[in-house]
CSV table of C-alpha atoms in Angstrom, one decimal:
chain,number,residue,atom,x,y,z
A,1,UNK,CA,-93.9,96.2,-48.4
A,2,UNK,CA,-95.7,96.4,-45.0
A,3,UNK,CA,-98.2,94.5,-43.4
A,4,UNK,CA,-99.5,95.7,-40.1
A,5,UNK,CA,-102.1,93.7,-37.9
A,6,UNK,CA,-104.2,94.3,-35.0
A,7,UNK,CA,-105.1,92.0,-32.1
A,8,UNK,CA,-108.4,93.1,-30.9
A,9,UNK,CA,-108.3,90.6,-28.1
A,10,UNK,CA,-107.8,90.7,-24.7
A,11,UNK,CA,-105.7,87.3,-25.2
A,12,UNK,CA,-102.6,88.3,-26.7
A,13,UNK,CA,-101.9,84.7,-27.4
A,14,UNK,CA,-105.8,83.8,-27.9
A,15,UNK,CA,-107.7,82.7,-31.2
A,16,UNK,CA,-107.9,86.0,-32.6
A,17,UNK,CA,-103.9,86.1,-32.7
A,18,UNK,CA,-103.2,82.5,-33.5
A,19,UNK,CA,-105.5,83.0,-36.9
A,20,UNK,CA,-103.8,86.6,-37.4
A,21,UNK,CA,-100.3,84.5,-37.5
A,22,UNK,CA,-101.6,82.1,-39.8
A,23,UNK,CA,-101.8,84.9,-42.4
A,24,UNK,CA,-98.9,86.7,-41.2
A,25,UNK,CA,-96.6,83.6,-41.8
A,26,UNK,CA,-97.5,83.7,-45.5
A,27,UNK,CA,-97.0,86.8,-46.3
A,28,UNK,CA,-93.4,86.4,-44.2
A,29,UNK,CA,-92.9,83.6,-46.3
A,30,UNK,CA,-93.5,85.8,-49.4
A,31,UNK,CA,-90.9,88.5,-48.1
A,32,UNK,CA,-93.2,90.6,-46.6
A,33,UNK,CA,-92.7,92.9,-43.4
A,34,UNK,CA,-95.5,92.0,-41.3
A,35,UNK,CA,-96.0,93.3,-37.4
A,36,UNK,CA,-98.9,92.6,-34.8
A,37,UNK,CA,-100.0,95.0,-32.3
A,38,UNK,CA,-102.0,94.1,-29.4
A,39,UNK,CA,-104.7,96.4,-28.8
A,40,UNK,CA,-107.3,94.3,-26.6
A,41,UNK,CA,-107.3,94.7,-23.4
A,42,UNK,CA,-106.3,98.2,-23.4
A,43,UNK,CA,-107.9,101.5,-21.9
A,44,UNK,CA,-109.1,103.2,-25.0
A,45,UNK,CA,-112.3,105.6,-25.5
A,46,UNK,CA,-114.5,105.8,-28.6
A,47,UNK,CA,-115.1,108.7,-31.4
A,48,UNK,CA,-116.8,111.6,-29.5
A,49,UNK,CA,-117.8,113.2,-33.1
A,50,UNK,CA,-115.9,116.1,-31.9
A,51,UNK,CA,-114.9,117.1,-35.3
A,52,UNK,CA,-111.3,118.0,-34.2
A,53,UNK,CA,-109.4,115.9,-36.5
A,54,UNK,CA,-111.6,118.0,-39.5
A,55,UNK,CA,-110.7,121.2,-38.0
A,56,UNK,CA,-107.1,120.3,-37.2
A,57,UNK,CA,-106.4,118.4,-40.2
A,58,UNK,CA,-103.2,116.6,-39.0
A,59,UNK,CA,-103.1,113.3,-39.2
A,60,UNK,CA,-104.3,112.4,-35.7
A,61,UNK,CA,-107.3,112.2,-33.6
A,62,UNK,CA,-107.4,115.3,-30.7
A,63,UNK,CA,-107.5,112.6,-28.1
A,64,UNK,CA,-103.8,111.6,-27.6
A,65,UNK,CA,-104.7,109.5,-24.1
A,66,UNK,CA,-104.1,106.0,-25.7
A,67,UNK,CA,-103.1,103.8,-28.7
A,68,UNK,CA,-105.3,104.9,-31.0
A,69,UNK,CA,-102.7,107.8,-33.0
A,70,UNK,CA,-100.1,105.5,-33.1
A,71,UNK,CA,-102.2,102.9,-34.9
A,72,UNK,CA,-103.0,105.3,-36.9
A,73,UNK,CA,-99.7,106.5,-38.1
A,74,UNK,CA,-98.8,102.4,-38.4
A,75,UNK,CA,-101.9,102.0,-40.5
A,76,UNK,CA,-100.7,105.3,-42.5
A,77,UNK,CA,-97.2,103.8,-43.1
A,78,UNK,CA,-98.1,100.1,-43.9
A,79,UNK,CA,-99.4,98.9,-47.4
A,80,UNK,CA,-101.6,96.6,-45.9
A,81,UNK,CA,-103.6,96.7,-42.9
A,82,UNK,CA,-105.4,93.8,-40.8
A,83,UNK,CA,-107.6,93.8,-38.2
A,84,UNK,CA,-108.5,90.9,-35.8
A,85,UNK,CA,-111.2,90.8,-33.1
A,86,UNK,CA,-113.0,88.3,-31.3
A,87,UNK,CA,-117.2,88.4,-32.1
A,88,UNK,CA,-118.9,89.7,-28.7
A,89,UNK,CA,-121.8,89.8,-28.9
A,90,UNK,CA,-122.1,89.5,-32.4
A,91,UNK,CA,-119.9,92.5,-33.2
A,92,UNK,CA,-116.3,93.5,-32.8
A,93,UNK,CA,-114.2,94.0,-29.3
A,94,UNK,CA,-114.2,97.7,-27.8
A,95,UNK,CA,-110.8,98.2,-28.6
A,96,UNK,CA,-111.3,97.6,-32.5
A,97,UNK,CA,-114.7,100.2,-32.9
A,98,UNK,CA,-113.1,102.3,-31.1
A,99,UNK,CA,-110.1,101.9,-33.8
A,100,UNK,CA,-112.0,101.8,-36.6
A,101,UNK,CA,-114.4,104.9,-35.5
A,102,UNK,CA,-111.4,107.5,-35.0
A,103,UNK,CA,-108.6,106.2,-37.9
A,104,UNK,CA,-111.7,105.9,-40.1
A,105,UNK,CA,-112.5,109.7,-39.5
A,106,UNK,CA,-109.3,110.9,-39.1
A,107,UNK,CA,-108.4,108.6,-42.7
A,108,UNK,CA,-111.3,110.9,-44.3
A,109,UNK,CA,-110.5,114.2,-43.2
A,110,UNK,CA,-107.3,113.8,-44.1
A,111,UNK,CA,-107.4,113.5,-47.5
A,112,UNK,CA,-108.3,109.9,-47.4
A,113,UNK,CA,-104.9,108.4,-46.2
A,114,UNK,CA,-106.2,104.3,-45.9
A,115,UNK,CA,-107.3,104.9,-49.4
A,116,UNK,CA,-105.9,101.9,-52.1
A,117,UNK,CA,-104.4,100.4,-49.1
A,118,UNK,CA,-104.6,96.2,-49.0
A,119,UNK,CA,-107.1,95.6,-45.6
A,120,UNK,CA,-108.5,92.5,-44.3
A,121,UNK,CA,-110.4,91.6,-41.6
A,122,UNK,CA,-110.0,88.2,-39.7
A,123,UNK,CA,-112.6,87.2,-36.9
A,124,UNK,CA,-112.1,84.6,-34.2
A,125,UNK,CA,-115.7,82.8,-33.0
A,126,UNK,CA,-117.3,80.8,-31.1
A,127,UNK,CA,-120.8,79.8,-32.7
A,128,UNK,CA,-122.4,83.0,-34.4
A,129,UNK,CA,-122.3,86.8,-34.8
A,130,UNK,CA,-119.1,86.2,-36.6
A,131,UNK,CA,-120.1,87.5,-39.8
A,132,UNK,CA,-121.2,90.6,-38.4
A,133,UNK,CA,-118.3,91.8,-37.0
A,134,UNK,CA,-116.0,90.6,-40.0
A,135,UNK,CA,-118.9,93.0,-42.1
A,136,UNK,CA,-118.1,95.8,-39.3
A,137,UNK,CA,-114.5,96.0,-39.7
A,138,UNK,CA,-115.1,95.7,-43.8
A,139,UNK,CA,-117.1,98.5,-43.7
A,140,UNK,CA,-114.1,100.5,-42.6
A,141,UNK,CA,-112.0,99.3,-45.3
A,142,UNK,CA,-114.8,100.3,-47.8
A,143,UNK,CA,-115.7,103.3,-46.4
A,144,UNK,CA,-111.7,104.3,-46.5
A,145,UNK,CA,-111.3,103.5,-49.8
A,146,UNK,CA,-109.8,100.1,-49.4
A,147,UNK,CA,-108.9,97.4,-51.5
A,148,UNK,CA,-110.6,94.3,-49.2
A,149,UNK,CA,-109.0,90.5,-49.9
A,150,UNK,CA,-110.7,87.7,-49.7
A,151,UNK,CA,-110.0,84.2,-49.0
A,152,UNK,CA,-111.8,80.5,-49.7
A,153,UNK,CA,-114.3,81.4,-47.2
A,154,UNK,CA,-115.2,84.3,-44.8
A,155,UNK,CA,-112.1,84.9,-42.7
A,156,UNK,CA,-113.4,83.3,-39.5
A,157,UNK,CA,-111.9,80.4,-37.0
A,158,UNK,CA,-114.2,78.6,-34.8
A,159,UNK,CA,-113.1,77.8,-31.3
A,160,UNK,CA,-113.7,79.0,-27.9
A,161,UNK,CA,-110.9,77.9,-25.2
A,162,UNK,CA,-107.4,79.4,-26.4
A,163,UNK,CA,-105.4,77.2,-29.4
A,164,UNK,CA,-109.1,75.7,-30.3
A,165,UNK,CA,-108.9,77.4,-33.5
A,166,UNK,CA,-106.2,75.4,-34.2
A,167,UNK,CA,-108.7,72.1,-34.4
A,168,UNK,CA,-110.3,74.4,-37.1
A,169,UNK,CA,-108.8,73.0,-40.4
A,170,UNK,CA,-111.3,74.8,-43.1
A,171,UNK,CA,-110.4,78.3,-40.8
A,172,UNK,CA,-106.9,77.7,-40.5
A,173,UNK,CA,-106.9,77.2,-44.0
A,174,UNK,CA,-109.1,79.9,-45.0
A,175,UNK,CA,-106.0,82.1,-43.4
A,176,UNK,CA,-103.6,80.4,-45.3
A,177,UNK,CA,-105.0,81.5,-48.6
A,178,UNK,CA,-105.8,85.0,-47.4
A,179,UNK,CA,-102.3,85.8,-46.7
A,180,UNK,CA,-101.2,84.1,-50.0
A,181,UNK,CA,-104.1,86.4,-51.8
A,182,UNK,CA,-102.8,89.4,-50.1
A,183,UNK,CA,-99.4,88.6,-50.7
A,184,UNK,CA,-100.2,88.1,-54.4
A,185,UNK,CA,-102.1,91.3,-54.8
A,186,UNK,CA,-99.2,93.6,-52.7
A,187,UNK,CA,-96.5,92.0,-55.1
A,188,UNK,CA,-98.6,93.2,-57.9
A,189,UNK,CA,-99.7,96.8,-57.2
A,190,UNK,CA,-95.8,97.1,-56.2
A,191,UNK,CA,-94.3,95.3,-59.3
């Protein structure tokens, strides 16, 4: 079993990927592959609703100019797949819409290749919007046919300055359990 994350923070050691290790470490701990790719911070473009990947039909988006088909093909070889973002402006980073735009269209037009994969979405904050974006990157998990985990609470950390979501003990908890949950359910779809 495979667990792939995704940073969706320019910080590749910020709050976003502090949490994101938080769940990692359990499902480590439960003899689970994990791996985290960064994707903030990088030069990526959004969907262009050029309806290539429909027409192609193989496995990729048409724009091969960044990192988006090769999180693709991680997402289509992993069991379960997490995404991490910071809330700006009470969504998602640019890096993770753009993400979840093109694997989420290319996923459909392929024959639905996220579908009864394990997904979770884990959001660093710093006061409000957080909710939002953790319902943004859901939506992709639903709309992909996605098994979603929960936790004890939404999957959020407060903090602002880097390592402040370490001071969050309900949110550093809340990832604990997640990556116990996910474990659990993986462990029992692959028994």
């Amino acid at each position: 079993m495979k667990v792939v994350a995704f940073n969706g923070s320019p910080k590749k050691d910020g709050n976003t990927a502090i949490l994101l290790q938080k769940v990692l470490s359990e499902l480590e701990r439960e003899g689970i592959e994990t791996e985290i790719i960064h994707i903030g911070g990088q030069k990526v473009h959004g969907c262009t609703a050029c309806m290539k990947c429909m027409e192609n039909q193989d496995r990729k988006c048409v724009f091969d100019d960044d990192f988006v088909n090769n999180c693709i093909k991680k997402m289509e070889e992993a069991d379960g797949i997490i995404i991490g973002s910071p809330t700006y402006f009470a969504d998602v980073s640019t890096e993770v819409k753009a993400l979840i735009d093109r694997a989420g269209f290319v996923g459909m037009v392929n024959g639905g290749m996220f579908s009864r994969k394990i997904g979770a979405a884990v959001i660093a904050v710093r006061r409000s919007g957080g909710i939002h974006a953790y319902d943004t990157i859901n939506h992709f998990f639903g709309i992909s046919s996605m098994i979603t985990i929960g936790s004890s609470n939404w999957n959020l950390g407060l903090g602002l300055e880097p390592g402040d979501v370490e001071n969050d003990v309900e949110g550093m908890q809340t990832m604990q359990t997640l990556g116990i949950n996910m474990a659990w359910i993986l462990k029992k779809i692959h028994r």
